[in-house]
Coordinates of N, CA and C in Angstrom, one line a residue:
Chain A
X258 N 0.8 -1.2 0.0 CA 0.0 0.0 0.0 C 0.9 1.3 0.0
X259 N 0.3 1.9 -0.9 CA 1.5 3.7 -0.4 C 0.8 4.1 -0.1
X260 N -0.4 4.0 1.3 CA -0.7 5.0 2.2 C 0.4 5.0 3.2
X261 N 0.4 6.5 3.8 CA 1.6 7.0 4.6 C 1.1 6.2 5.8
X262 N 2.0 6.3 6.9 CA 1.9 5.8 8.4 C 1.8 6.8 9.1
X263 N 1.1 7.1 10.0 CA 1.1 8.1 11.1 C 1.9 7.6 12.5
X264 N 2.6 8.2 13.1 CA 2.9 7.6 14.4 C 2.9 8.8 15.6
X265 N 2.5 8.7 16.8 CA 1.1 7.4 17.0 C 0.2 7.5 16.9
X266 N -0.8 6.3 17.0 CA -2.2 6.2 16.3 C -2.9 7.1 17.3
X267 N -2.7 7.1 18.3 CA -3.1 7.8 19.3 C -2.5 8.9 20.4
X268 N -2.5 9.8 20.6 CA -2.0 10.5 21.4 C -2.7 11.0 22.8
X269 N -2.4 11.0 23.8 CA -3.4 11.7 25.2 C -2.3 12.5 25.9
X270 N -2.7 14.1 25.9 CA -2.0 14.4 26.5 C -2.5 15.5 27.3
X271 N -2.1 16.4 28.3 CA -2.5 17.8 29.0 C -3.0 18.5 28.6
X272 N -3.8 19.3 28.9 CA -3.7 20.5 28.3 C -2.3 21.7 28.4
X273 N -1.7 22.2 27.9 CA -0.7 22.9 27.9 C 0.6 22.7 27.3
X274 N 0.5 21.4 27.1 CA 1.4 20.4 26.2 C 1.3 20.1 26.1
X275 N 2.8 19.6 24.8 CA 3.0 19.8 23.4 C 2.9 18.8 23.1
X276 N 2.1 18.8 21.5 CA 1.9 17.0 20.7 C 2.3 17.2 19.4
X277 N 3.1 16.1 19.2 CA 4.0 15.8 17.9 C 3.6 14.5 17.5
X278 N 3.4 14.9 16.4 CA 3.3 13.3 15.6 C 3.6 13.4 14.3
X279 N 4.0 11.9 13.8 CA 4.5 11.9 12.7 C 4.4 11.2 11.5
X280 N 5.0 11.4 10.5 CA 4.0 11.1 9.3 C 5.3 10.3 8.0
X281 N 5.6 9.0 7.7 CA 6.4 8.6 6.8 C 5.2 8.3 5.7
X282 N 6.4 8.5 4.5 CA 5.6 8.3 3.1 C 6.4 7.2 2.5
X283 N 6.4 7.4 1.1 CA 7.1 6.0 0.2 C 7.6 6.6 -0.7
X284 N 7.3 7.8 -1.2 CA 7.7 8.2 -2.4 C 8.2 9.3 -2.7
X285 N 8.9 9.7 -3.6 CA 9.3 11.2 -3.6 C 7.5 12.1 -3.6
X286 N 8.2 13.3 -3.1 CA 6.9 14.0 -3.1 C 7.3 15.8 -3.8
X287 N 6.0 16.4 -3.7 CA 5.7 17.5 -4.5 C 5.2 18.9 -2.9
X288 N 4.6 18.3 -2.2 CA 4.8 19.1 -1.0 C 4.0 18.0 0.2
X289 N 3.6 18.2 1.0 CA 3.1 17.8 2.0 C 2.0 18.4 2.7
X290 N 1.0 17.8 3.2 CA -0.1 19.0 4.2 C -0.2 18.4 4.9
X291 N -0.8 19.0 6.1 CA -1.8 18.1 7.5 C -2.7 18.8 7.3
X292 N -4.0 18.0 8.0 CA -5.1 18.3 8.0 C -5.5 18.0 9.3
X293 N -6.8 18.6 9.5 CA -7.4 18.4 11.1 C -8.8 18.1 11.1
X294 N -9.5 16.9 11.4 CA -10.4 16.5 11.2 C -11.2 16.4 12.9
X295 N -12.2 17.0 13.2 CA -12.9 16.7 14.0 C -14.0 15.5 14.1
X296 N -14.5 15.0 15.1 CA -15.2 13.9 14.9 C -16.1 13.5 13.5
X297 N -16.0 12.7 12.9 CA -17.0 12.4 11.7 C -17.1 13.6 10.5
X298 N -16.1 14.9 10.9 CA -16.6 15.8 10.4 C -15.5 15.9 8.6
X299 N -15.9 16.7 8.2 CA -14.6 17.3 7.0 C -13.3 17.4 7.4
X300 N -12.2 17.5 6.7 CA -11.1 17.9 7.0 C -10.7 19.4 6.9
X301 N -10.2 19.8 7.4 CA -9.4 21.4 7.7 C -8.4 21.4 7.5
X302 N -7.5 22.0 6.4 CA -6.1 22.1 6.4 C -5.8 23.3 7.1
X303 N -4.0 22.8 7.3 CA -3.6 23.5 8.6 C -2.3 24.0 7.8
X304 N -1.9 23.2 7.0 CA -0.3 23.7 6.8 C 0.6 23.1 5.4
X305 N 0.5 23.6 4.7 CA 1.8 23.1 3.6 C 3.4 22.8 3.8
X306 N 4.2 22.4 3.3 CA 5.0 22.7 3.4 C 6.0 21.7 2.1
X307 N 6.8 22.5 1.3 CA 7.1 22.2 0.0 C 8.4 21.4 -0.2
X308 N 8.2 20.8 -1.0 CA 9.4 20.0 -0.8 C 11.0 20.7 -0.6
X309 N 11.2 21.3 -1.0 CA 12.6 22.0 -0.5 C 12.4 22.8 0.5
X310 N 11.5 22.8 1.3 CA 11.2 23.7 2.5 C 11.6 22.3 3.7
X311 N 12.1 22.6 4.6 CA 12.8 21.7 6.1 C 11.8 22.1 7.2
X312 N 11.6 23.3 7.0 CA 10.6 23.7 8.5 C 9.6 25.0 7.9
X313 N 8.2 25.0 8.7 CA 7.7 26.0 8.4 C 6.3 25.9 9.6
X314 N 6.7 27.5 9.7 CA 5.6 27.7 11.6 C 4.2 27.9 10.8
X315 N 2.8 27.4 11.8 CA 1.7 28.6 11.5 C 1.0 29.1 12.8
X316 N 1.5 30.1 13.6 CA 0.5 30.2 14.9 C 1.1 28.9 15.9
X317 N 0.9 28.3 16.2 CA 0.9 27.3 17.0 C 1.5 26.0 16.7
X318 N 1.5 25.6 15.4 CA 1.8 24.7 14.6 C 3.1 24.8 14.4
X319 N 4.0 23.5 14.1 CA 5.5 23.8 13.1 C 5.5 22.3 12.9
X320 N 6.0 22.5 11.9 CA 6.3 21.5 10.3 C 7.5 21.2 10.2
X321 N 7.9 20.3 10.2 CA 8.9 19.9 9.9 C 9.0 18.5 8.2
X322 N 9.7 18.5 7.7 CA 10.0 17.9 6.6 C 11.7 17.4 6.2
X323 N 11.8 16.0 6.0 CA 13.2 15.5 6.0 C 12.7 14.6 4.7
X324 N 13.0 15.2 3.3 CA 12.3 14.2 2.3 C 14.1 13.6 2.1
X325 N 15.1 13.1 2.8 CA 16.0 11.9 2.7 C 15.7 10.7 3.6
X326 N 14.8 11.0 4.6 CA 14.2 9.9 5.2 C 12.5 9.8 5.2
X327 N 12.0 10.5 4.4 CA 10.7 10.6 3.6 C 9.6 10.7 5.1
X328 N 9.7 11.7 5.6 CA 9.2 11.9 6.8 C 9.1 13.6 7.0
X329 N 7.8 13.4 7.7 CA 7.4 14.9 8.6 C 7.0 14.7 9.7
X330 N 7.2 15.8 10.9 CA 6.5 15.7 11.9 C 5.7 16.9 12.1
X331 N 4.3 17.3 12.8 CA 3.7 18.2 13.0 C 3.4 18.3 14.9
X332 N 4.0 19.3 15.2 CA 4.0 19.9 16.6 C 2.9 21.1 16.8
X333 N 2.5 20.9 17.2 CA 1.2 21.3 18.4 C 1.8 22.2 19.7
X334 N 2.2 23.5 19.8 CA 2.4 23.7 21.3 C 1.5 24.3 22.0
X335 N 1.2 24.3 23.0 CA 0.8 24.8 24.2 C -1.0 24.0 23.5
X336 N -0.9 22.9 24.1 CA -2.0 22.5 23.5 C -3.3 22.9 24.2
X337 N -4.6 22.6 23.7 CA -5.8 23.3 23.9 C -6.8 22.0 23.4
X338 N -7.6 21.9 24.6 CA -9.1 21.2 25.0 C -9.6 21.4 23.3
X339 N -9.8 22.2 22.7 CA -10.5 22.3 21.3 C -9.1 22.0 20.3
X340 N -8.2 21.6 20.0 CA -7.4 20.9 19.8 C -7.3 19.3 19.7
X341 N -8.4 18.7 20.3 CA -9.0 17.4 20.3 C -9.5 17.1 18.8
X342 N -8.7 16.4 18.3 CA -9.2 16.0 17.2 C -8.0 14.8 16.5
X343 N -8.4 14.2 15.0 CA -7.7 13.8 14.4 C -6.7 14.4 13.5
X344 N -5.7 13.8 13.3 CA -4.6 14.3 12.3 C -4.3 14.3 11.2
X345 N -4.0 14.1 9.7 CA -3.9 13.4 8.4 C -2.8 13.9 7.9
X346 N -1.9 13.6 7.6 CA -0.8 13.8 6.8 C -1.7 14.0 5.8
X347 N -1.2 14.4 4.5 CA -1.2 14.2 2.7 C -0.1 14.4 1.9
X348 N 0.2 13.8 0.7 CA 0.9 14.1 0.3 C 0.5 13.6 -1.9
X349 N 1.3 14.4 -2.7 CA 1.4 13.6 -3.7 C 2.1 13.9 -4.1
X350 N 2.7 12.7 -4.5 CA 4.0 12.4 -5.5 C 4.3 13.3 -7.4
X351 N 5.3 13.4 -7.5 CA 5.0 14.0 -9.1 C 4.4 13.1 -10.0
X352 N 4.2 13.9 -11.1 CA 3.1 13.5 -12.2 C 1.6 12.9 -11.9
X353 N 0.9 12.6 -13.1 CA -0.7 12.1 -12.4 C -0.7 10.8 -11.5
X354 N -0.3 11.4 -10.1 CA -0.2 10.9 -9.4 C -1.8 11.1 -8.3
X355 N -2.3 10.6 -7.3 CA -3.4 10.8 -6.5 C -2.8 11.4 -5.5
X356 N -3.6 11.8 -4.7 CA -3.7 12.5 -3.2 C -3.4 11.1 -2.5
X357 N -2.4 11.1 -1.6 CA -2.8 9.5 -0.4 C -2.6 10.7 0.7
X358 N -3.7 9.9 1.9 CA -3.5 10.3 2.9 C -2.6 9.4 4.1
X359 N -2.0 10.6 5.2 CA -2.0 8.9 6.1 C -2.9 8.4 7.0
X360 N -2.4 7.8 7.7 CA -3.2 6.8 8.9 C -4.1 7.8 9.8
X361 N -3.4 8.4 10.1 CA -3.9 9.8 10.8 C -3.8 9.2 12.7
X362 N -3.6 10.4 13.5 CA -3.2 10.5 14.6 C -4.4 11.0 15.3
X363 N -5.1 9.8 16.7 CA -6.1 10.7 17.0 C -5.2 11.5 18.6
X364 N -6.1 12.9 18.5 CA -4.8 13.6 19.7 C -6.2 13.8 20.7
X365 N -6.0 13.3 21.9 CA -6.8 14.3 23.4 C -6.4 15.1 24.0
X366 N -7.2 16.3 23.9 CA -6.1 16.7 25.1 C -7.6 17.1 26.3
X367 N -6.5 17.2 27.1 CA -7.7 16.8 28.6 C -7.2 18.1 29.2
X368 N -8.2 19.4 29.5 CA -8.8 20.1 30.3 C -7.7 20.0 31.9
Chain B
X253 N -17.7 33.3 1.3 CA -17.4 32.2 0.5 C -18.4 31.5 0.9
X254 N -19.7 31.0 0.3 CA -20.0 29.4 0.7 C -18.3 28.8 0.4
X255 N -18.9 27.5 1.8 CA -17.8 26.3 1.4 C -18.1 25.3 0.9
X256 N -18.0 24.0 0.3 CA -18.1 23.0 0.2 C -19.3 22.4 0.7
X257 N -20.6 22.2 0.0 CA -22.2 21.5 0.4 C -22.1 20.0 -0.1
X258 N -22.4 19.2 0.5 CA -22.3 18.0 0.6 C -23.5 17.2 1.1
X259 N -24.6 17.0 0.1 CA -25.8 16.1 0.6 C -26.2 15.0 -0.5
X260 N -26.5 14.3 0.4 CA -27.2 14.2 2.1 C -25.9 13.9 3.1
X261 N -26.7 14.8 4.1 CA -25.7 14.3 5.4 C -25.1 13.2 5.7
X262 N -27.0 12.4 5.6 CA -26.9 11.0 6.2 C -27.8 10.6 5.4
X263 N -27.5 8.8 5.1 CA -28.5 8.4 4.0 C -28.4 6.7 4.8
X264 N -29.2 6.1 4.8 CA -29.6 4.4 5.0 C -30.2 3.9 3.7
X265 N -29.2 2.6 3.2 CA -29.8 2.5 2.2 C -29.5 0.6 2.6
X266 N -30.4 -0.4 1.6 CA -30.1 -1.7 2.0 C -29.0 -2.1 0.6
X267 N -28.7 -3.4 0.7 CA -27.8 -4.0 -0.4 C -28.7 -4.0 -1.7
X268 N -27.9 -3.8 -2.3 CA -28.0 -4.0 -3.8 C -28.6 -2.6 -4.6
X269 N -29.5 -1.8 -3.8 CA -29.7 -0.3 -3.8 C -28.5 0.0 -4.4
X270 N -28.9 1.3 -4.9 CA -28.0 2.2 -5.8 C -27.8 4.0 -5.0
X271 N -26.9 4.7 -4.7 CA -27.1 6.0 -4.4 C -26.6 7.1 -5.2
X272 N -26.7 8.3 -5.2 CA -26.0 9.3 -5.6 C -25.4 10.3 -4.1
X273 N -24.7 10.5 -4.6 CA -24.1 11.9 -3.3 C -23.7 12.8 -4.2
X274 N -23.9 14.2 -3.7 CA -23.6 15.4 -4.2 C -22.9 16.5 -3.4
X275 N -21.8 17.1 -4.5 CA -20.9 18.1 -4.2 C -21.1 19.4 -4.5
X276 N -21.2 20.1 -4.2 CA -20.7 21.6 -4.7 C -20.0 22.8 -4.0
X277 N -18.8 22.6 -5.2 CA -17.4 22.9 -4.8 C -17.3 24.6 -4.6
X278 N -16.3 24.8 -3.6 CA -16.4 26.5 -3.6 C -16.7 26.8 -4.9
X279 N -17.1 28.4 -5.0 CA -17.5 29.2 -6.3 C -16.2 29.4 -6.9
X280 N -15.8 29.2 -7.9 CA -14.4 29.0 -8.6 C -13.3 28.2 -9.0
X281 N -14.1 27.1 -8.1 CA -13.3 26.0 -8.0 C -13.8 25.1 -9.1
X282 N -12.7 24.7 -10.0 CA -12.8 23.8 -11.1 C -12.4 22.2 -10.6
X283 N -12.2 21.8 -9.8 CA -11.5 20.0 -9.2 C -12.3 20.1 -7.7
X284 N -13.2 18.9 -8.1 CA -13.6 18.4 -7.2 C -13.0 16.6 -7.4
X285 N -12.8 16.2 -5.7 CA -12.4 15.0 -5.4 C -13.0 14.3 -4.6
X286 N -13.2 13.0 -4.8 CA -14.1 12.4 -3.8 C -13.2 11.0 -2.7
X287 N -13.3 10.8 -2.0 CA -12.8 10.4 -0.8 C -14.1 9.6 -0.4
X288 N -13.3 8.0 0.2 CA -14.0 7.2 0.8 C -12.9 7.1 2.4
X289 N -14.2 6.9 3.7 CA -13.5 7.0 4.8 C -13.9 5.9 5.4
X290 N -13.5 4.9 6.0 CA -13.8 4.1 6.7 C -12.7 4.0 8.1
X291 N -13.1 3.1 9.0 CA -12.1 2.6 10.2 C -11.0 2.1 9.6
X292 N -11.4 1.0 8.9 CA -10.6 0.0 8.6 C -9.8 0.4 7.7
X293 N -9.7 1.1 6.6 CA -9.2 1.7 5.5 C -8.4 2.9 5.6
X294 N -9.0 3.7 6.4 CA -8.8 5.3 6.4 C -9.0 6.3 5.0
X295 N -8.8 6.7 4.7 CA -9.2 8.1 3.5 C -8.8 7.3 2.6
X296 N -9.3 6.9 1.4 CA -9.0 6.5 0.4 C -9.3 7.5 -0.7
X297 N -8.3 7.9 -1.8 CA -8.9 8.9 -3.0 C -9.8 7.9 -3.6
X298 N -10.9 8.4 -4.4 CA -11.8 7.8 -5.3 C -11.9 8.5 -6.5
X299 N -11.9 9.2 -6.9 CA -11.7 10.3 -8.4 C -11.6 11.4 -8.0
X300 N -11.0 12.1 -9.2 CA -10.9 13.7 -9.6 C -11.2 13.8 -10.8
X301 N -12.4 15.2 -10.8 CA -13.0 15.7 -12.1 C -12.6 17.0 -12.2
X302 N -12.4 17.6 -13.3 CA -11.5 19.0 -13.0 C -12.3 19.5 -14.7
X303 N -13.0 20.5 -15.2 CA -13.6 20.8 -16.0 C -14.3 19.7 -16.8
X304 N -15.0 19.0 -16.0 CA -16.0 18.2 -16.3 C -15.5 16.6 -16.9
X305 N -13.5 16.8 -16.8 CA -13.2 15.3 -16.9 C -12.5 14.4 -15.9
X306 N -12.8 13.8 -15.7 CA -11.7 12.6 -15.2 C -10.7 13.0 -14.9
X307 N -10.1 13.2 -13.9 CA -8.5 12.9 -14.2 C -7.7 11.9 -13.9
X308 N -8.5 11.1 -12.4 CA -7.5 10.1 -12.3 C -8.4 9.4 -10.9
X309 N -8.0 8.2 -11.0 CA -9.8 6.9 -10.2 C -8.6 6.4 -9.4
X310 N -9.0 6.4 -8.5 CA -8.6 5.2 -7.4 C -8.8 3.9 -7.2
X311 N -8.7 3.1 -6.5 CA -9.1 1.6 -6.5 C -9.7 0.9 -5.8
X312 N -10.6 1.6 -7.2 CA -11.8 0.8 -6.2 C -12.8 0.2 -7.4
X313 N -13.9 -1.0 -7.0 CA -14.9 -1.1 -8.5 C -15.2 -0.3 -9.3
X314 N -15.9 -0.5 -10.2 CA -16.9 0.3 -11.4 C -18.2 0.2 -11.1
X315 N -18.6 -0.1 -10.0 CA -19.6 0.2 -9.1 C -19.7 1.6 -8.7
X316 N -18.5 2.1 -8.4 CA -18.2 3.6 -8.0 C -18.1 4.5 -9.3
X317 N -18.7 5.6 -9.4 CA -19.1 6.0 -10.6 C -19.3 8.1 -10.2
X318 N -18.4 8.7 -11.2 CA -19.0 10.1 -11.1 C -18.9 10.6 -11.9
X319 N -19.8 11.8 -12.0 CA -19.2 12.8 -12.8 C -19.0 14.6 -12.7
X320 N -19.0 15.2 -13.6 CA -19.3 16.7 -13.0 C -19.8 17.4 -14.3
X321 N -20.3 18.3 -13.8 CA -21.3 18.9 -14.3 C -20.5 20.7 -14.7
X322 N -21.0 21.5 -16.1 CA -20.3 22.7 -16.1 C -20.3 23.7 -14.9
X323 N -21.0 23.6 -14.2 CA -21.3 24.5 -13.2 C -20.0 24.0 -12.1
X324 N -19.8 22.9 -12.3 CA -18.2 22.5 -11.4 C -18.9 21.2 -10.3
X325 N -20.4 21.3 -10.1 CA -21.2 21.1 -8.9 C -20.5 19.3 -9.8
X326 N -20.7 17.8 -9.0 CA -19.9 16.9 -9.1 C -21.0 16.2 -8.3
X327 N -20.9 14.6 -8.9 CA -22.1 13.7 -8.3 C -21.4 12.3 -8.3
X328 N -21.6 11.8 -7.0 CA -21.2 10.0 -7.4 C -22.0 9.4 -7.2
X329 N -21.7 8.1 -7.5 CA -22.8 7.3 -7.4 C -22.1 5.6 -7.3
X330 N -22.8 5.0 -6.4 CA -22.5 3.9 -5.9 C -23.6 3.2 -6.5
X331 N -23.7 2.0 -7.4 CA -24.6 0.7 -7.7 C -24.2 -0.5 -7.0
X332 N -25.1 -1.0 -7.1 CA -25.3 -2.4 -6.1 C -24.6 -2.6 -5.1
X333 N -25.6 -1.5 -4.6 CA -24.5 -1.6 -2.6 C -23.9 -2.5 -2.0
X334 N -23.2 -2.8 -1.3 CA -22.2 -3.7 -0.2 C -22.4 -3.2 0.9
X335 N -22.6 -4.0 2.0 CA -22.3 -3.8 3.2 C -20.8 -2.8 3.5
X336 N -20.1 -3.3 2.8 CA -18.4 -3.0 2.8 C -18.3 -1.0 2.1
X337 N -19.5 -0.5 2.1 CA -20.1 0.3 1.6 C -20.0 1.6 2.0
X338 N -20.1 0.8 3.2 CA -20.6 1.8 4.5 C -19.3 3.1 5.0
X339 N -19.8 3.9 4.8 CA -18.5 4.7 5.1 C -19.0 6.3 5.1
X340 N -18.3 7.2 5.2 CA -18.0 8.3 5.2 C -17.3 8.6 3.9
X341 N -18.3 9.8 3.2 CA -18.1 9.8 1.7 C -17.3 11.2 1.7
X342 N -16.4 12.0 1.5 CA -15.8 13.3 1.6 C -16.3 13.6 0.1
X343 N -16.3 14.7 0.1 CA -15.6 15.6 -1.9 C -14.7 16.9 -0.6
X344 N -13.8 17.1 -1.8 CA -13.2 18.3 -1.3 C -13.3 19.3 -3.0
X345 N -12.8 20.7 -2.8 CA -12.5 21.2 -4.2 C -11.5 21.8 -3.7
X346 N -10.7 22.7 -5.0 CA -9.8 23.5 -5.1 C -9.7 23.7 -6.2
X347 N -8.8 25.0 -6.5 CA -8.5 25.5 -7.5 C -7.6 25.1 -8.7
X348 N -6.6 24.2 -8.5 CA -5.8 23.5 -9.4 C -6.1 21.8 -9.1
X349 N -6.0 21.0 -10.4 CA -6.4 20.1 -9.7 C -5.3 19.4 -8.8
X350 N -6.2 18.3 -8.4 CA -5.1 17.1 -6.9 C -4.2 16.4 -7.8
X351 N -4.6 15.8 -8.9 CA -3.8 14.5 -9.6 C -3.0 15.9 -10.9
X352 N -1.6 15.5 -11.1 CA -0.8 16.5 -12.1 C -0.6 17.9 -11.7
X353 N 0.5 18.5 -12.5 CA 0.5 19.6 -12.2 C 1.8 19.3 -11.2
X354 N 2.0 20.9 -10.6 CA 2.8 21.0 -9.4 C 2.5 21.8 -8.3
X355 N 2.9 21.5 -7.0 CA 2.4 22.5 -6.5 C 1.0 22.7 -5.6
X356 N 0.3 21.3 -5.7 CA -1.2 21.2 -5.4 C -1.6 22.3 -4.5
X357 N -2.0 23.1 -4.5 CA -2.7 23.9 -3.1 C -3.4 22.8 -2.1
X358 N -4.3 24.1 -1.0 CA -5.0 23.0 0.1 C -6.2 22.6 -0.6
X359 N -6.9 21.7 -0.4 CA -8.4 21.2 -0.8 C -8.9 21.5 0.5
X360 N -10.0 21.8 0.3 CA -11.6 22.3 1.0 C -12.3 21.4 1.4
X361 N -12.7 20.6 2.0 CA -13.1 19.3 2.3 C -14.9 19.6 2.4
X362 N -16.1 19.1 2.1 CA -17.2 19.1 2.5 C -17.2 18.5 4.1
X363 N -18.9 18.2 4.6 CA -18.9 18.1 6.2 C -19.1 16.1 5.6
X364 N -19.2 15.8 4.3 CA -18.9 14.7 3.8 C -20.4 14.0 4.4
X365 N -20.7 12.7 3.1 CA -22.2 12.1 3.4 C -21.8 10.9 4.0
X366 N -22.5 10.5 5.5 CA -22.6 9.3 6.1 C -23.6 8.4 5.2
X367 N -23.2 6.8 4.7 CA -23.6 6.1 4.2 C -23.5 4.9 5.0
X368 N -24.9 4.4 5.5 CA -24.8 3.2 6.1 C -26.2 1.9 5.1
X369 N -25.0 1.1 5.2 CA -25.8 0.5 4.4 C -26.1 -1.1 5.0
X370 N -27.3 -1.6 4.8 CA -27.9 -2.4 5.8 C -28.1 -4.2 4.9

């Protein structure tokens, strides 16, 4: 399968702190996104970040990108109760290639 | 902006039934994509239509079926239901399409149609 991996499947953590998870792929790629899905609902993107780009902040968020070991991780700080949600990597490879997502990371954070 | 309309919300339908689901993609958005969700699976691509063609099917039967319309608005349709069916249907749009090209922007995701099928 070239769906990505998310690691971990699950996260629980404080409120106030920080959640990182992370995202391997298989293939060269064209850029990368996460997305944030709340229960059952649509997805929400949160962040790009291009293939020759290594790091990139948004607000609260930072990205990281190492396409020699075909991996990203997305950080979360000072986490927040509405912050509870799932995570999705995306990515697509060059040419008519499809969108894969990955596994996706569910995160708690507890009040 | 409207964003991304996505109905029916929720639909019950039994085996062998046929459905349609409907998209309509932000106003300017030429690529609508459709996305199957399940537990066991997670987000699977299922097509992209980007000025009313094809661009590129995922894997899945010919049971799974769409198309799009000039207006951009996009419809699938599932024949002869499966249990295995059952899922969380997404479309998202955007302005360039998902499949080719470089550079994809973000996609817009709908609130996506629950499909349970009995």
């Amino acid at each position: 399968s070239q769906q990505g991996e998310e690691d971990p499947q699950a996260l629980s953590i404080q409120e106030g702190e920080n959640a990182t998870m992370n995202c391997s792929y298989k293939t060269s790629i064209n850029n990368l996104q996460w997305y944030r899905q709340n229960s059952g609902r649509g997805l929400v993107h949160l962040i790009l970040i291009r293939s020759n780009e290594r790091e990139k902040h948004s607000g609260r968020l930072r990205v990281t990108l190492d396409t020699s070991k075909k991996s990203s991780s997305l950080l979360i700080t000072a986490s927040r109760a509405a912050d509870t949600a799932s995570y999705f990597c995306a990515y697509r490879s060059g040419g008519y290639q499809k969108v894969t997502f990955g596994t996706g990371t569910k995160l708690q954070v507890i009040p | 902006k409207a964003g991304v309309t996505q109905t029916p919300r929720y639909l019950i339908k039994t085996r062998g039934q046929q459905v349609t689901l409907s998209c309509s993609p932000i106003s300017g958005h030429r690529s609508v994509s459709w996305y199957q969700q399940t537990p066991g699976q997670g987000l699977q691509f299922l097509f992209e239509y980007f000025s009313e063609t094809q661009r590129n099917k995922g894997n899945f039967p010919g049971r799974f079926s769409g198309r799009q319309f000039s207006n951009s608005r996009s419809e699938m349709n599932v024949s002869t239901l499966e249990l295995g069916d059952s899922a969380l249907y997404l479309c998202a749009s955007s302005l360039r399409p998902v499949t080719g090209g470089m550079n994809t922007g973000e996609l817009f995701f709908g609130e996506g149609s629950r499909l349970t099928v009995l």
